[in-house]
Short mmCIF file of C-alpha atoms in Angstrom, two decimals:
data_model
loop_
_atom_site.label_atom_id
_atom_site.label_comp_id
_atom_site.label_asym_id
_atom_site.label_seq_id
_atom_site.Cartn_x
_atom_site.Cartn_y
_atom_site.Cartn_z
CA UNK F 1 17.25 3.60 -9.38
CA UNK F 2 17.26 0.80 -6.88
CA UNK F 3 19.40 -2.20 -6.51
CA UNK F 4 19.35 -4.76 -3.75
CA UNK F 5 21.34 -7.76 -2.80
CA UNK F 6 21.01 -10.11 0.06
CA UNK F 7 22.68 -10.49 3.42
CA UNK F 8 22.50 -13.87 4.90
CA UNK F 9 21.11 -12.47 8.06
CA UNK F 10 20.98 -9.26 10.00
CA UNK F 11 21.83 -11.21 13.08
CA UNK F 12 24.33 -13.61 11.56
CA UNK F 13 21.85 -16.32 12.30
CA UNK F 14 23.29 -19.64 11.19
CA UNK F 15 20.01 -21.11 10.06
CA UNK F 16 19.94 -22.06 6.47
CA UNK F 17 18.31 -19.46 4.27
CA UNK F 18 19.08 -20.86 0.84
CA UNK F 19 21.18 -17.89 0.03
CA UNK F 20 24.23 -19.95 -0.67
CA UNK F 21 22.35 -22.58 -2.62
CA UNK F 22 24.19 -23.41 -5.83
CA UNK F 23 20.92 -22.76 -7.65
CA UNK F 24 20.85 -19.13 -6.56
CA UNK F 25 22.29 -16.92 -9.24
CA UNK F 26 21.30 -13.46 -8.08
CA UNK F 27 18.86 -12.99 -10.93
CA UNK F 28 15.35 -11.99 -10.02
CA UNK F 29 13.81 -14.40 -12.51
CA UNK F 30 10.87 -12.06 -12.78
CA UNK F 31 11.71 -9.98 -15.85
CA UNK F 32 11.33 -10.81 -19.53
CA UNK F 33 13.70 -13.02 -21.46
CA UNK F 34 13.15 -15.97 -19.18
CA UNK F 35 11.19 -18.74 -20.84
CA UNK F 36 11.06 -21.02 -17.83
CA UNK F 37 9.51 -19.23 -14.91
CA UNK F 38 10.70 -21.90 -12.55
CA UNK F 39 14.34 -22.19 -13.57
CA UNK F 40 15.87 -19.70 -11.18
CA UNK F 41 15.80 -18.31 -7.71
CA UNK F 42 14.19 -19.46 -4.49
CA UNK F 43 11.09 -21.15 -3.18
CA UNK F 44 9.20 -22.02 0.00
CA UNK F 45 11.95 -24.32 1.40
CA UNK F 46 14.42 -21.46 1.44
CA UNK F 47 12.50 -19.51 4.08
CA UNK F 48 12.22 -21.59 7.29
CA UNK F 49 10.89 -20.01 10.44
CA UNK F 50 13.45 -17.71 11.94
CA UNK F 51 15.04 -16.67 8.64
CA UNK F 52 16.11 -13.03 8.65
CA UNK F 53 16.97 -11.12 5.53
CA UNK F 54 18.07 -7.57 4.99
CA UNK F 55 17.93 -5.71 1.69
CA UNK F 56 21.61 -4.93 1.26
CA UNK F 57 21.31 -1.96 -1.00
CA UNK F 58 18.67 0.60 -0.29
CA UNK F 59 16.24 2.88 -2.06
CA UNK F 60 16.74 6.64 -1.92
CA UNK F 61 13.48 8.58 -2.03
CA UNK F 62 13.69 11.88 -3.91
CA UNK F 63 11.34 14.83 -3.56
CA UNK F 64 10.41 14.31 -7.21
CA UNK F 65 9.40 10.69 -6.55
CA UNK F 66 7.37 11.70 -3.51
CA UNK F 67 5.50 14.36 -5.49
CA UNK F 68 5.01 12.15 -8.59
CA UNK F 69 3.54 9.33 -6.51
CA UNK F 70 1.28 11.76 -4.61
CA UNK F 71 -0.02 13.38 -7.81
CA UNK F 72 -1.29 10.03 -8.98
CA UNK F 73 -2.31 8.29 -5.77
CA UNK F 74 -2.39 10.57 -2.75
CA UNK F 75 -2.80 14.26 -3.72
CA UNK F 76 -2.59 15.86 -0.30
CA UNK F 77 -0.63 19.04 0.35
CA UNK F 78 1.98 17.45 2.66
CA UNK F 79 2.88 14.99 -0.12
CA UNK F 80 2.76 17.54 -2.95
CA UNK F 81 4.17 20.92 -2.08
CA UNK F 82 7.45 21.32 -0.13
CA UNK F 83 6.65 24.92 0.85
CA UNK F 84 3.04 24.50 1.90
CA UNK F 85 3.80 21.20 3.62
CA UNK F 86 5.55 23.25 6.32
CA UNK F 87 2.19 24.54 7.45
CA UNK F 88 0.81 21.02 7.92
CA UNK F 89 1.04 18.43 10.64
CA UNK F 90 4.10 16.95 8.84
CA UNK F 91 6.05 20.22 9.02
CA UNK F 92 7.58 19.53 5.61
CA UNK F 93 7.27 17.29 2.57
CA UNK F 94 6.64 13.63 3.49
CA UNK F 95 6.06 10.57 1.33
CA UNK F 96 2.62 8.97 1.21
CA UNK F 97 2.53 5.86 3.35
CA UNK F 98 1.42 3.97 0.24
CA UNK F 99 4.53 5.18 -1.52
CA UNK F 100 6.64 3.81 1.32
CA UNK F 101 4.67 0.56 0.98
CA UNK F 102 5.46 0.43 -2.78
CA UNK F 103 9.17 1.08 -2.27
CA UNK F 104 9.27 -1.52 0.50
CA UNK F 105 7.57 -4.03 -1.81
CA UNK F 106 10.27 -3.45 -4.39
CA UNK F 107 12.96 -4.13 -1.82
CA UNK F 108 10.97 -7.24 -0.71
CA UNK F 109 10.66 -8.68 -4.20
CA UNK F 110 14.32 -8.07 -5.00
CA UNK F 111 15.47 -9.53 -1.67
CA UNK F 112 13.22 -12.60 -1.57
CA UNK F 113 13.93 -13.48 -5.21
CA UNK F 114 11.23 -16.12 -5.39
CA UNK F 115 10.94 -18.23 -8.55
CA UNK F 116 7.39 -17.92 -9.89
CA UNK F 117 6.64 -14.98 -7.62
CA UNK F 118 5.27 -14.35 -4.16
CA UNK F 119 1.67 -13.29 -3.62
CA UNK F 120 0.46 -11.28 -0.65
CA UNK F 121 -2.66 -12.68 0.96
CA UNK F 122 -3.27 -10.30 3.80
CA UNK F 123 -1.54 -7.56 5.78
CA UNK F 124 -1.96 -6.63 9.45
CA UNK F 125 -0.64 -3.96 11.76
CA UNK F 126 0.58 -1.81 8.90
CA UNK F 127 2.03 1.30 10.51
CA UNK F 128 4.07 4.31 9.45
CA UNK F 129 5.63 5.50 12.72
CA UNK F 130 8.05 8.02 11.19
CA UNK F 131 7.69 10.19 8.09
CA UNK F 132 9.77 9.47 5.00
CA UNK F 133 11.51 12.68 3.86
CA UNK F 134 13.24 13.60 0.59
CA UNK F 135 16.70 12.05 0.52
CA UNK F 136 15.86 9.28 2.96
CA UNK F 137 17.45 5.96 2.18
CA UNK F 138 15.28 2.99 2.98
CA UNK F 139 16.23 -0.60 3.81
CA UNK F 140 13.99 -3.55 4.49
CA UNK F 141 14.32 -6.15 7.22
CA UNK F 142 12.38 -9.37 6.76
CA UNK F 143 11.73 -12.04 9.35
CA UNK F 144 9.90 -15.30 8.69
CA UNK F 145 7.52 -15.94 11.60
CA UNK F 146 5.66 -19.00 10.34
CA UNK F 147 5.95 -21.36 7.40
CA UNK F 148 3.60 -24.18 6.33
CA UNK F 149 2.59 -26.03 3.19
CA UNK F 150 -0.71 -24.91 1.64
CA UNK F 151 -3.52 -27.42 2.19
CA UNK F 152 -5.67 -26.17 -0.60
CA UNK F 153 -2.91 -25.61 -3.17
CA UNK F 154 -0.40 -28.43 -3.50
CA UNK F 155 2.99 -27.14 -4.58
CA UNK F 156 2.59 -23.92 -2.60
CA UNK F 157 3.68 -22.80 0.81
CA UNK F 158 2.41 -20.00 3.04
CA UNK F 159 4.76 -17.91 5.10
CA UNK F 160 4.04 -15.27 7.73
CA UNK F 161 6.40 -12.33 7.48
CA UNK F 162 7.36 -9.39 9.63
CA UNK F 163 8.54 -6.61 7.37
CA UNK F 164 10.26 -3.54 8.81
CA UNK F 165 11.41 -0.62 6.68
CA UNK F 166 14.03 1.67 8.21
CA UNK F 167 15.64 4.89 7.15
CA UNK F 168 19.36 5.73 7.15
CA UNK F 169 19.18 6.55 10.89
CA UNK F 170 17.69 3.18 11.72
CA UNK F 171 14.28 4.71 12.45
CA UNK F 172 11.31 2.53 11.56
CA UNK F 173 9.27 4.21 8.81
CA UNK F 174 6.97 1.26 8.12
CA UNK F 175 6.19 -2.13 9.64
CA UNK F 176 3.64 -4.84 9.06
CA UNK F 177 2.89 -8.54 9.31
CA UNK F 178 1.71 -10.40 6.19
CA UNK F 179 0.86 -13.82 4.92
CA UNK F 180 2.21 -14.63 1.53
CA UNK F 181 2.01 -17.64 -0.77
CA UNK F 182 4.96 -18.90 -2.83
CA UNK F 183 5.82 -22.04 -4.82
CA UNK F 184 7.57 -25.02 -3.26
CA UNK F 185 10.88 -25.46 -5.01
CA UNK F 186 10.82 -29.25 -4.92
CA UNK F 187 7.52 -29.32 -6.84
CA UNK F 188 9.06 -27.65 -9.87
CA UNK F 189 8.62 -29.60 -13.08
CA UNK N 1 -7.35 10.01 -15.55
CA UNK N 2 -9.58 9.75 -12.54
CA UNK N 3 -12.37 11.87 -11.33
CA UNK N 4 -14.59 11.28 -8.38
CA UNK N 5 -17.59 12.89 -6.85
CA UNK N 6 -19.56 12.03 -3.80
CA UNK N 7 -22.81 10.22 -3.17
CA UNK N 8 -24.49 11.08 0.07
CA UNK N 9 -24.64 7.43 0.96
CA UNK N 10 -24.62 4.03 -0.64
CA UNK N 11 -27.61 3.18 1.51
CA UNK N 12 -29.36 6.50 1.26
CA UNK N 13 -28.60 6.92 4.90
CA UNK N 14 -30.02 10.18 6.13
CA UNK N 15 -27.24 10.95 8.57
CA UNK N 16 -25.51 14.19 7.96
CA UNK N 17 -22.25 13.80 6.12
CA UNK N 18 -21.50 17.40 5.37
CA UNK N 19 -21.85 16.82 1.66
CA UNK N 20 -24.51 19.48 1.27
CA UNK N 21 -22.78 21.95 3.51
CA UNK N 22 -22.76 25.38 1.90
CA UNK N 23 -19.02 25.42 2.51
CA UNK N 24 -18.44 22.44 0.27
CA UNK N 25 -17.47 23.56 -3.19
CA UNK N 26 -16.29 20.37 -4.76
CA UNK N 27 -12.69 21.46 -4.83
CA UNK N 28 -10.11 19.19 -3.30
CA UNK N 29 -8.38 22.01 -1.48
CA UNK N 30 -5.17 20.08 -1.77
CA UNK N 31 -3.55 21.41 -4.91
CA UNK N 32 -1.59 24.61 -5.49
CA UNK N 33 -3.11 27.99 -5.90
CA UNK N 34 -4.76 27.91 -2.49
CA UNK N 35 -3.14 30.23 0.03
CA UNK N 36 -5.32 29.19 2.93
CA UNK N 37 -5.11 25.48 3.50
CA UNK N 38 -8.10 25.55 5.79
CA UNK N 39 -10.55 27.56 3.70
CA UNK N 40 -12.27 24.69 1.95
CA UNK N 41 -13.67 21.26 2.25
CA UNK N 42 -14.48 19.11 5.22
CA UNK N 43 -13.24 18.21 8.68
CA UNK N 44 -13.72 15.78 11.54
CA UNK N 45 -17.25 16.90 12.37
CA UNK N 46 -18.44 15.89 8.92
CA UNK N 47 -17.74 12.19 9.52
CA UNK N 48 -19.87 10.96 12.45
CA UNK N 49 -20.01 7.25 13.24
CA UNK N 50 -22.19 5.48 10.70
CA UNK N 51 -21.39 7.82 7.81
CA UNK N 52 -21.17 5.94 4.54
CA UNK N 53 -19.63 7.43 1.41
CA UNK N 54 -19.16 6.01 -2.08
CA UNK N 55 -16.79 7.33 -4.70
CA UNK N 56 -19.25 8.24 -7.38
CA UNK N 57 -16.93 8.08 -10.35
CA UNK N 58 -14.47 5.27 -10.55
CA UNK N 59 -10.96 4.55 -11.64
CA UNK N 60 -10.32 2.33 -14.70
CA UNK N 61 -7.14 0.32 -14.44
CA UNK N 62 -5.33 -0.20 -17.75
CA UNK N 63 -2.81 -2.91 -18.56
CA UNK N 64 -0.30 -0.13 -19.11
CA UNK N 65 -0.87 1.27 -15.62
CA UNK N 66 -0.57 -2.22 -14.11
CA UNK N 67 2.71 -2.83 -15.86
CA UNK N 68 4.15 0.62 -15.13
CA UNK N 69 3.39 0.33 -11.41
CA UNK N 70 4.84 -3.17 -11.31
CA UNK N 71 8.08 -2.12 -13.05
CA UNK N 72 8.72 0.38 -10.32
CA UNK N 73 7.34 -1.28 -7.21
CA UNK N 74 6.41 -4.95 -7.69
CA UNK N 75 8.33 -6.51 -10.61
CA UNK N 76 6.79 -9.96 -10.62
CA UNK N 77 5.81 -11.75 -13.79
CA UNK N 78 2.06 -11.82 -13.10
CA UNK N 79 2.10 -8.03 -12.83
CA UNK N 80 4.45 -7.45 -15.75
CA UNK N 81 3.84 -9.68 -18.73
CA UNK N 82 0.29 -10.46 -20.00
CA UNK N 83 1.44 -13.56 -21.89
CA UNK N 84 3.65 -15.15 -19.27
CA UNK N 85 1.17 -14.24 -16.53
CA UNK N 86 -1.11 -16.98 -17.93
CA UNK N 87 1.36 -19.57 -16.66
CA UNK N 88 1.20 -18.24 -13.12
CA UNK N 89 -1.21 -18.64 -10.22
CA UNK N 90 -3.07 -15.54 -11.45
CA UNK N 91 -3.79 -17.06 -14.90
CA UNK N 92 -3.39 -13.65 -16.50
CA UNK N 93 -2.15 -10.13 -15.86
CA UNK N 94 -3.19 -8.81 -12.42
CA UNK N 95 -2.48 -5.55 -10.64
CA UNK N 96 -0.13 -5.46 -7.65
CA UNK N 97 -2.14 -5.27 -4.44
CA UNK N 98 -0.13 -2.11 -3.63
CA UNK N 99 -1.28 -0.62 -6.90
CA UNK N 100 -4.89 -1.32 -5.90
CA UNK N 101 -4.07 0.31 -2.55
CA UNK N 102 -2.75 3.40 -4.30
CA UNK N 103 -5.74 3.71 -6.63
CA UNK N 104 -8.03 3.25 -3.63
CA UNK N 105 -6.20 5.96 -1.71
CA UNK N 106 -6.79 8.33 -4.62
CA UNK N 107 -10.51 7.59 -4.55
CA UNK N 108 -10.42 8.05 -0.75
CA UNK N 109 -8.69 11.43 -0.84
CA UNK N 110 -11.01 12.71 -3.58
CA UNK N 111 -14.12 11.43 -1.81
CA UNK N 112 -13.29 12.53 1.75
CA UNK N 113 -12.18 15.98 0.62
CA UNK N 114 -10.68 16.93 3.98
CA UNK N 115 -9.36 20.46 4.50
CA UNK N 116 -5.77 20.25 5.61
CA UNK N 117 -5.54 16.56 4.68
CA UNK N 118 -6.11 13.22 6.32
CA UNK N 119 -3.27 11.11 7.67
CA UNK N 120 -3.30 7.36 7.93
CA UNK N 121 -2.09 6.09 11.30
CA UNK N 122 -2.41 2.33 10.93
CA UNK N 123 -4.08 -0.25 8.73
CA UNK N 124 -5.40 -3.68 9.70
CA UNK N 125 -6.92 -6.62 7.94
CA UNK N 126 -5.74 -5.42 4.52
CA UNK N 127 -6.88 -8.05 2.01
CA UNK N 128 -7.05 -8.49 -1.74
CA UNK N 129 -9.71 -11.20 -2.17
CA UNK N 130 -10.07 -10.86 -5.97
CA UNK N 131 -7.50 -9.91 -8.60
CA UNK N 132 -7.69 -6.55 -10.40
CA UNK N 133 -7.54 -7.11 -14.17
CA UNK N 134 -6.89 -4.71 -17.05
CA UNK N 135 -10.08 -2.75 -17.77
CA UNK N 136 -11.48 -3.15 -14.30
CA UNK N 137 -13.32 -0.13 -12.97
CA UNK N 138 -12.85 0.39 -9.26
CA UNK N 139 -15.08 2.20 -6.75
CA UNK N 140 -14.52 2.80 -3.09
CA UNK N 141 -17.03 2.39 -0.28
CA UNK N 142 -16.13 4.10 3.03
CA UNK N 143 -17.82 3.57 6.39
CA UNK N 144 -16.91 5.50 9.55
CA UNK N 145 -16.79 2.99 12.41
CA UNK N 146 -15.53 5.23 15.21
CA UNK N 147 -14.86 8.92 15.73
CA UNK N 148 -13.20 10.70 18.64
CA UNK N 149 -11.27 13.84 19.39
CA UNK N 150 -7.53 13.40 19.71
CA UNK N 151 -6.30 13.65 23.28
CA UNK N 152 -2.71 14.39 22.42
CA UNK N 153 -3.37 16.77 19.50
CA UNK N 154 -6.00 19.44 20.16
CA UNK N 155 -7.74 20.49 16.96
CA UNK N 156 -7.58 16.97 15.49
CA UNK N 157 -9.96 14.05 15.43
CA UNK N 158 -9.34 10.35 14.87
CA UNK N 159 -11.71 8.23 12.83
CA UNK N 160 -11.74 4.50 12.29
CA UNK N 161 -12.65 3.62 8.72
CA UNK N 162 -13.72 0.51 6.86
CA UNK N 163 -12.63 0.91 3.25
CA UNK N 164 -13.85 -1.53 0.60
CA UNK N 165 -12.83 -1.31 -3.05
CA UNK N 166 -15.05 -3.08 -5.57
CA UNK N 167 -14.85 -3.76 -9.27
CA UNK N 168 -17.56 -3.20 -11.88
CA UNK N 169 -19.17 -6.50 -10.97
CA UNK N 170 -19.38 -5.55 -7.29
CA UNK N 171 -16.65 -8.02 -6.30
CA UNK N 172 -14.39 -6.90 -3.47
CA UNK N 173 -10.83 -6.42 -4.67
CA UNK N 174 -9.49 -4.81 -1.49
CA UNK N 175 -10.68 -4.16 2.03
CA UNK N 176 -9.13 -2.83 5.20
CA UNK N 177 -9.72 -1.03 8.50
CA UNK N 178 -7.69 2.05 9.29
CA UNK N 179 -7.30 4.80 11.82
CA UNK N 180 -6.80 8.23 10.38
CA UNK N 181 -6.29 11.70 11.83
CA UNK N 182 -7.88 14.82 10.43
CA UNK N 183 -8.40 18.42 11.51
CA UNK N 184 -11.49 19.51 13.42
CA UNK N 185 -13.29 22.07 11.28
CA UNK N 186 -14.39 24.27 14.16
CA UNK N 187 -10.76 24.78 15.25
CA UNK N 188 -9.89 26.52 11.99
CA UNK N 189 -8.41 29.95 12.40
#
């Protein structure tokens, strides 16, 4: 349904992002069949301040996906019923903001490709400035705002991220700042 | 899978919440079969500052649900594989924070029961201080921090909410502040 790859930078920034590291093999390292969690993919050192990443491929949101998500998590008429949604403030079917957040997380995980995983610690200024409609194609832009080693957890780093999800017309459908923790690559066994 | 009802208040607060309004019939008003979107349930006036609501019933999170959500939206090993998750920072299978957000939204929609729906405008200080584990039973506590009529959209009000999701041991698994827009009841046709 979704596939993503990685651009070195949306702005052709020359800063090192680790994307061309010999150790990067394009595998997510997060699915079964991998006995060594730490054998693949990227870590804290690969995301210095100023790094910009773009999810190369995108995720197309179908009406069916919008409705299925809403049935389980956000059963409101503007997320559930294309006809009745026209009578609401959205003037048509729109994805739940939490659905957009989930789809964006998928793009984030696939794009970051962090060995051992990346854990969200807190999110601020989460906004959904434009509705996501059936057929919209979403891309994620990631910028690393801060990066530091964890004091309390040796072997981990903490990065502050600005995540912006855009539709096929370049309109922002979601944005937020977040702190996330991820393993330091050089501390791998 | 989930069902919720409404307590008047977690603190037996005597402020009016609209729960005992004769017009409240316990129906969500958000599913099909309802020709008049505005005929049921609650509106802006029913949530004055200081209102506290608790989702009476709760949502039990199964390992299967954790894994299914993760496969689609957050495919990281600690959300996907109970055995391998023991080797990660989570020391066992844990739900994606965005899954917890979705489950909490469901509890929110069912508990608020707003005629015409309630639309999130922005979220701040979203945190996941404790992991959600298979079998955990989540409840939502809602407090209305601010309430005002919308200047730009007549017939709508804007409320600021503090949402706290807790597990069966009373530990906070998610919290955030949000602004949300909802119809004013007295403006119904």
